[in-house]
JSON list of C-alpha atoms in Angstrom, two decimals:
[
{"chain": "A", "resi": 973, "resn": "LYS", "atom": "CA", "xyz": [34.74, -43.32, -51.95]},
{"chain": "A", "resi": 974, "resn": "GLU", "atom": "CA", "xyz": [30.94, -42.46, -52.18]},
{"chain": "A", "resi": 975, "resn": "GLU", "atom": "CA", "xyz": [29.44, -45.04, -49.69]},
{"chain": "A", "resi": 976, "resn": "ALA", "atom": "CA", "xyz": [32.00, -42.91, -47.17]},
{"chain": "A", "resi": 977, "resn": "LYS", "atom": "CA", "xyz": [30.70, -39.95, -48.70]},
{"chain": "A", "resi": 978, "resn": "GLU", "atom": "CA", "xyz": [27.38, -40.84, -48.11]},
{"chain": "A", "resi": 979, "resn": "GLU", "atom": "CA", "xyz": [27.99, -42.21, -44.72]},
{"chain": "A", "resi": 980, "resn": "GLY", "atom": "CA", "xyz": [29.83, -38.98, -43.79]},
{"chain": "A", "resi": 981, "resn": "GLU", "atom": "CA", "xyz": [26.67, -36.88, -45.08]},
{"chain": "A", "resi": 982, "resn": "ASP", "atom": "CA", "xyz": [24.69, -38.80, -43.01]},
{"chain": "A", "resi": 983, "resn": "ASN", "atom": "CA", "xyz": [26.44, -38.48, -39.89]},
{"chain": "A", "resi": 984, "resn": "GLU", "atom": "CA", "xyz": [26.82, -34.49, -40.80]},
{"chain": "A", "resi": 985, "resn": "ASN", "atom": "CA", "xyz": [22.98, -34.71, -41.00]},
{"chain": "A", "resi": 986, "resn": "GLU", "atom": "CA", "xyz": [23.02, -36.16, -37.58]},
{"chain": "A", "resi": 987, "resn": "LYS", "atom": "CA", "xyz": [24.97, -33.57, -36.02]},
{"chain": "A", "resi": 988, "resn": "PRO", "atom": "CA", "xyz": [22.15, -30.43, -36.92]},
{"chain": "A", "resi": 989, "resn": "GLU", "atom": "CA", "xyz": [19.66, -32.59, -35.56]},
{"chain": "A", "resi": 990, "resn": "VAL", "atom": "CA", "xyz": [21.35, -33.39, -32.31]},
{"chain": "A", "resi": 991, "resn": "GLU", "atom": "CA", "xyz": [22.36, -29.61, -32.32]},
{"chain": "A", "resi": 992, "resn": "ASP", "atom": "CA", "xyz": [18.56, -29.02, -32.61]},
{"chain": "A", "resi": 993, "resn": "ASP", "atom": "CA", "xyz": [17.54, -31.51, -30.15]},
{"chain": "A", "resi": 994, "resn": "ALA", "atom": "CA", "xyz": [20.27, -29.49, -27.50]},
{"chain": "A", "resi": 995, "resn": "ALA", "atom": "CA", "xyz": [18.76, -25.94, -28.56]},
{"chain": "A", "resi": 996, "resn": "ASP", "atom": "CA", "xyz": [15.04, -27.05, -28.29]},
{"chain": "A", "resi": 997, "resn": "ALA", "atom": "CA", "xyz": [16.24, -28.72, -24.60]},
{"chain": "A", "resi": 998, "resn": "ARG", "atom": "CA", "xyz": [17.52, -24.84, -23.54]},
{"chain": "A", "resi": 999, "resn": "GLN", "atom": "CA", "xyz": [14.52, -23.89, -24.78]},
{"chain": "A", "resi": 1000, "resn": "GLU", "atom": "CA", "xyz": [12.39, -25.43, -23.05]},
{"chain": "A", "resi": 1001, "resn": "LYS", "atom": "CA", "xyz": [14.54, -24.61, -19.70]},
{"chain": "A", "resi": 1002, "resn": "LYS", "atom": "CA", "xyz": [14.40, -21.40, -20.19]},
{"chain": "A", "resi": 1003, "resn": "GLU", "atom": "CA", "xyz": [10.64, -21.44, -20.70]},
{"chain": "A", "resi": 1004, "resn": "GLU", "atom": "CA", "xyz": [10.70, -23.37, -17.45]},
{"chain": "A", "resi": 1005, "resn": "LYS", "atom": "CA", "xyz": [12.44, -20.75, -15.55]},
{"chain": "A", "resi": 1006, "resn": "LYS", "atom": "CA", "xyz": [9.87, -18.58, -16.53]},
{"chain": "A", "resi": 1007, "resn": "LYS", "atom": "CA", "xyz": [6.95, -20.45, -15.52]},
{"chain": "A", "resi": 1008, "resn": "ILE", "atom": "CA", "xyz": [8.55, -21.08, -11.58]},
{"chain": "A", "resi": 1009, "resn": "GLY", "atom": "CA", "xyz": [6.38, -19.07, -9.06]},
{"chain": "A", "resi": 1010, "resn": "CYS", "atom": "CA", "xyz": [3.79, -19.59, -6.63]},
{"chain": "A", "resi": 1011, "resn": "ASN", "atom": "CA", "xyz": [0.43, -20.85, -7.68]},
{"chain": "A", "resi": 1012, "resn": "ASN", "atom": "CA", "xyz": [-2.89, -19.21, -6.28]},
{"chain": "A", "resi": 1013, "resn": "GLU", "atom": "CA", "xyz": [-3.11, -21.52, -3.10]},
{"chain": "A", "resi": 1014, "resn": "GLU", "atom": "CA", "xyz": [0.38, -21.26, -2.00]},
{"chain": "A", "resi": 1015, "resn": "VAL", "atom": "CA", "xyz": [0.23, -17.45, -2.35]},
{"chain": "A", "resi": 1016, "resn": "LEU", "atom": "CA", "xyz": [-3.18, -17.61, -0.17]},
{"chain": "A", "resi": 1017, "resn": "ALA", "atom": "CA", "xyz": [-1.32, -19.91, 2.07]},
{"chain": "A", "resi": 1018, "resn": "VAL", "atom": "CA", "xyz": [1.68, -17.27, 2.68]},
{"chain": "A", "resi": 1019, "resn": "LEU", "atom": "CA", "xyz": [-0.54, -14.55, 2.73]},
{"chain": "A", "resi": 1020, "resn": "GLY", "atom": "CA", "xyz": [-2.89, -15.98, 5.12]},
{"chain": "A", "resi": 1021, "resn": "HIS", "atom": "CA", "xyz": [0.23, -16.70, 7.39]},
{"chain": "A", "resi": 1022, "resn": "GLU", "atom": "CA", "xyz": [1.18, -13.24, 7.51]},
{"chain": "A", "resi": 1023, "resn": "LEU", "atom": "CA", "xyz": [-1.68, -11.89, 8.41]},
{"chain": "A", "resi": 1024, "resn": "GLY", "atom": "CA", "xyz": [-2.42, -14.62, 11.27]},
{"chain": "A", "resi": 1025, "resn": "HIS", "atom": "CA", "xyz": [1.04, -13.00, 12.46]},
{"chain": "A", "resi": 1026, "resn": "TRP", "atom": "CA", "xyz": [-0.69, -9.04, 12.07]},
{"chain": "A", "resi": 1027, "resn": "TYR", "atom": "CA", "xyz": [-4.14, -10.43, 13.50]},
{"chain": "A", "resi": 1028, "resn": "LEU", "atom": "CA", "xyz": [-2.39, -11.97, 16.27]},
{"chain": "A", "resi": 1029, "resn": "SER", "atom": "CA", "xyz": [-0.46, -8.93, 17.38]},
{"chain": "A", "resi": 1030, "resn": "HIS", "atom": "CA", "xyz": [2.91, -10.95, 17.08]},
{"chain": "A", "resi": 1031, "resn": "THR", "atom": "CA", "xyz": [4.96, -7.94, 15.99]},
{"chain": "A", "resi": 1032, "resn": "LEU", "atom": "CA", "xyz": [3.35, -5.91, 18.54]},
{"chain": "A", "resi": 1033, "resn": "LYS", "atom": "CA", "xyz": [4.37, -8.68, 21.42]},
{"chain": "A", "resi": 1034, "resn": "ASN", "atom": "CA", "xyz": [8.00, -8.71, 19.69]},
{"chain": "A", "resi": 1035, "resn": "LEU", "atom": "CA", "xyz": [8.32, -5.40, 20.18]},
{"chain": "A", "resi": 1036, "resn": "VAL", "atom": "CA", "xyz": [6.98, -5.24, 24.02]},
{"chain": "A", "resi": 1037, "resn": "ILE", "atom": "CA", "xyz": [9.65, -7.54, 24.79]},
{"chain": "A", "resi": 1038, "resn": "SER", "atom": "CA", "xyz": [12.57, -5.87, 22.95]},
{"chain": "A", "resi": 1039, "resn": "GLN", "atom": "CA", "xyz": [11.60, -2.60, 24.56]},
{"chain": "A", "resi": 1040, "resn": "VAL", "atom": "CA", "xyz": [11.28, -4.34, 28.00]},
{"chain": "A", "resi": 1041, "resn": "ASN", "atom": "CA", "xyz": [14.37, -5.78, 27.64]},
{"chain": "A", "resi": 1042, "resn": "THR", "atom": "CA", "xyz": [16.70, -2.77, 26.43]},
{"chain": "A", "resi": 1043, "resn": "PHE", "atom": "CA", "xyz": [14.76, -0.68, 29.43]},
{"chain": "A", "resi": 1044, "resn": "LEU", "atom": "CA", "xyz": [16.21, -3.92, 31.56]},
{"chain": "A", "resi": 1045, "resn": "CYS", "atom": "CA", "xyz": [19.64, -3.77, 30.59]},
{"chain": "A", "resi": 1046, "resn": "PHE", "atom": "CA", "xyz": [20.09, -0.40, 30.92]},
{"chain": "A", "resi": 1047, "resn": "LEU", "atom": "CA", "xyz": [18.32, -0.49, 34.53]},
{"chain": "A", "resi": 1048, "resn": "VAL", "atom": "CA", "xyz": [20.94, -3.18, 35.46]},
{"chain": "A", "resi": 1049, "resn": "PHE", "atom": "CA", "xyz": [23.80, -1.02, 33.94]},
{"chain": "A", "resi": 1050, "resn": "GLY", "atom": "CA", "xyz": [23.02, 2.11, 35.30]},
{"chain": "A", "resi": 1051, "resn": "LEU", "atom": "CA", "xyz": [23.00, -0.19, 38.75]},
{"chain": "A", "resi": 1052, "resn": "LEU", "atom": "CA", "xyz": [26.06, -1.63, 38.38]},
{"chain": "A", "resi": 1053, "resn": "ILE", "atom": "CA", "xyz": [28.24, 0.96, 36.58]},
{"chain": "A", "resi": 1054, "resn": "ASN", "atom": "CA", "xyz": [29.11, 2.84, 39.68]},
{"chain": "A", "resi": 1055, "resn": "LYS", "atom": "CA", "xyz": [29.98, -0.43, 41.73]},
{"chain": "A", "resi": 1056, "resn": "MET", "atom": "CA", "xyz": [33.69, -0.24, 42.37]},
{"chain": "A", "resi": 1057, "resn": "VAL", "atom": "CA", "xyz": [33.52, -4.09, 43.60]},
{"chain": "A", "resi": 1058, "resn": "LEU", "atom": "CA", "xyz": [32.90, -4.98, 40.08]},
{"chain": "A", "resi": 1059, "resn": "TYR", "atom": "CA", "xyz": [35.85, -3.12, 38.91]},
{"chain": "A", "resi": 1060, "resn": "GLU", "atom": "CA", "xyz": [37.94, -4.34, 41.41]},
{"chain": "A", "resi": 1061, "resn": "ALA", "atom": "CA", "xyz": [36.99, -8.32, 40.92]},
{"chain": "A", "resi": 1062, "resn": "PHE", "atom": "CA", "xyz": [38.56, -7.50, 37.34]},
{"chain": "A", "resi": 1063, "resn": "GLY", "atom": "CA", "xyz": [41.77, -5.89, 38.55]},
{"chain": "A", "resi": 1064, "resn": "PHE", "atom": "CA", "xyz": [41.36, -2.28, 38.03]},
{"chain": "A", "resi": 1065, "resn": "ASN", "atom": "CA", "xyz": [41.70, 0.20, 41.01]},
{"chain": "A", "resi": 1066, "resn": "THR", "atom": "CA", "xyz": [39.42, 2.72, 38.77]},
{"chain": "A", "resi": 1067, "resn": "ARG", "atom": "CA", "xyz": [36.40, 3.18, 37.43]},
{"chain": "A", "resi": 1068, "resn": "PRO", "atom": "CA", "xyz": [36.54, 3.39, 33.76]},
{"chain": "A", "resi": 1069, "resn": "VAL", "atom": "CA", "xyz": [33.69, 3.48, 31.85]},
{"chain": "A", "resi": 1070, "resn": "ILE", "atom": "CA", "xyz": [34.42, 1.70, 28.64]},
{"chain": "A", "resi": 1071, "resn": "ILE", "atom": "CA", "xyz": [35.72, -1.10, 31.32]},
{"chain": "A", "resi": 1072, "resn": "GLY", "atom": "CA", "xyz": [32.32, -1.14, 33.20]},
{"chain": "A", "resi": 1073, "resn": "LEU", "atom": "CA", "xyz": [30.46, -1.51, 29.65]},
{"chain": "A", "resi": 1074, "resn": "PHE", "atom": "CA", "xyz": [32.85, -4.22, 28.53]},
{"chain": "A", "resi": 1075, "resn": "ILE", "atom": "CA", "xyz": [32.55, -6.19, 31.97]},
{"chain": "A", "resi": 1076, "resn": "ILE", "atom": "CA", "xyz": [28.67, -5.66, 32.36]},
{"chain": "A", "resi": 1077, "resn": "PHE", "atom": "CA", "xyz": [27.99, -6.55, 28.75]},
{"chain": "A", "resi": 1078, "resn": "GLN", "atom": "CA", "xyz": [30.51, -9.16, 28.00]},
{"chain": "A", "resi": 1079, "resn": "PHE", "atom": "CA", "xyz": [30.31, -11.17, 31.25]},
{"chain": "A", "resi": 1080, "resn": "ILE", "atom": "CA", "xyz": [26.94, -10.02, 33.58]},
{"chain": "A", "resi": 1081, "resn": "PHE", "atom": "CA", "xyz": [24.75, -10.41, 30.48]},
{"chain": "A", "resi": 1082, "resn": "ALA", "atom": "CA", "xyz": [25.65, -13.23, 28.38]},
{"chain": "A", "resi": 1083, "resn": "PRO", "atom": "CA", "xyz": [23.78, -15.70, 30.80]},
{"chain": "A", "resi": 1084, "resn": "TYR", "atom": "CA", "xyz": [20.86, -13.65, 30.47]},
{"chain": "A", "resi": 1085, "resn": "ASN", "atom": "CA", "xyz": [21.25, -13.06, 27.08]},
{"chain": "A", "resi": 1086, "resn": "GLU", "atom": "CA", "xyz": [21.73, -16.74, 26.74]},
{"chain": "A", "resi": 1087, "resn": "VAL", "atom": "CA", "xyz": [18.56, -17.70, 28.65]},
{"chain": "A", "resi": 1088, "resn": "LEU", "atom": "CA", "xyz": [16.63, -14.52, 26.55]},
{"chain": "A", "resi": 1089, "resn": "SER", "atom": "CA", "xyz": [17.57, -15.99, 23.22]},
{"chain": "A", "resi": 1090, "resn": "PHE", "atom": "CA", "xyz": [16.51, -19.47, 24.09]},
{"chain": "A", "resi": 1091, "resn": "LEU", "atom": "CA", "xyz": [13.24, -18.03, 25.14]},
{"chain": "A", "resi": 1092, "resn": "MET", "atom": "CA", "xyz": [12.64, -15.65, 22.21]},
{"chain": "A", "resi": 1093, "resn": "THR", "atom": "CA", "xyz": [13.64, -18.51, 19.56]},
{"chain": "A", "resi": 1094, "resn": "ALA", "atom": "CA", "xyz": [10.26, -20.74, 21.69]},
{"chain": "A", "resi": 1095, "resn": "LEU", "atom": "CA", "xyz": [8.50, -17.93, 21.61]},
{"chain": "A", "resi": 1096, "resn": "SER", "atom": "CA", "xyz": [8.90, -17.44, 18.00]},
{"chain": "A", "resi": 1097, "resn": "ARG", "atom": "CA", "xyz": [8.42, -21.23, 17.09]},
{"chain": "A", "resi": 1098, "resn": "ARG", "atom": "CA", "xyz": [4.74, -20.58, 18.60]},
{"chain": "A", "resi": 1099, "resn": "PHE", "atom": "CA", "xyz": [4.05, -17.63, 17.04]},
{"chain": "A", "resi": 1100, "resn": "GLU", "atom": "CA", "xyz": [5.12, -19.25, 13.62]},
{"chain": "A", "resi": 1101, "resn": "PHE", "atom": "CA", "xyz": [2.79, -22.02, 14.54]},
{"chain": "A", "resi": 1102, "resn": "GLN", "atom": "CA", "xyz": [-0.22, -19.95, 15.42]},
{"chain": "A", "resi": 1103, "resn": "ALA", "atom": "CA", "xyz": [0.16, -18.15, 12.35]},
{"chain": "A", "resi": 1104, "resn": "ASP", "atom": "CA", "xyz": [0.38, -21.50, 10.07]},
{"chain": "A", "resi": 1105, "resn": "ALA", "atom": "CA", "xyz": [-2.96, -22.16, 12.27]},
{"chain": "A", "resi": 1106, "resn": "PHE", "atom": "CA", "xyz": [-4.70, -19.00, 11.39]},
{"chain": "A", "resi": 1107, "resn": "ALA", "atom": "CA", "xyz": [-4.09, -19.48, 7.54]},
{"chain": "A", "resi": 1108, "resn": "LYS", "atom": "CA", "xyz": [-5.40, -23.37, 8.06]},
{"chain": "A", "resi": 1109, "resn": "LYS", "atom": "CA", "xyz": [-8.35, -21.80, 9.31]},
{"chain": "A", "resi": 1110, "resn": "MET", "atom": "CA", "xyz": [-9.21, -19.17, 6.93]},
{"chain": "A", "resi": 1111, "resn": "HIS", "atom": "CA", "xyz": [-8.75, -21.46, 3.77]}
]
């Protein structure tokens, strides 16, 4: 019995050590989480990239493109909203404005929007590569 008791005591002594090891591991994980972040080189790279967007006027260029797109959409809408042939093609004998909005933006602008979306994606990638090159040149 004493041997079994002594072995039991040894097992009991081992459990707290295992629990201590687990607690230590959890503490180390918490400390690692606190340490997660960017080092100075990474922060400088990101900052240089964003400064590249500013220096190369990418935001201004996107704003101008957006404004021109909005103007063209309103221009085409203004030209088409009163065309009776457009309504008749969809089976309407009158010209309800909401139907005109739906027809023009859903059917007329759909191909235009797809092409514009593709071009804007290509331009965005180009801007990103330019900003990366700017950041690399700064470093």
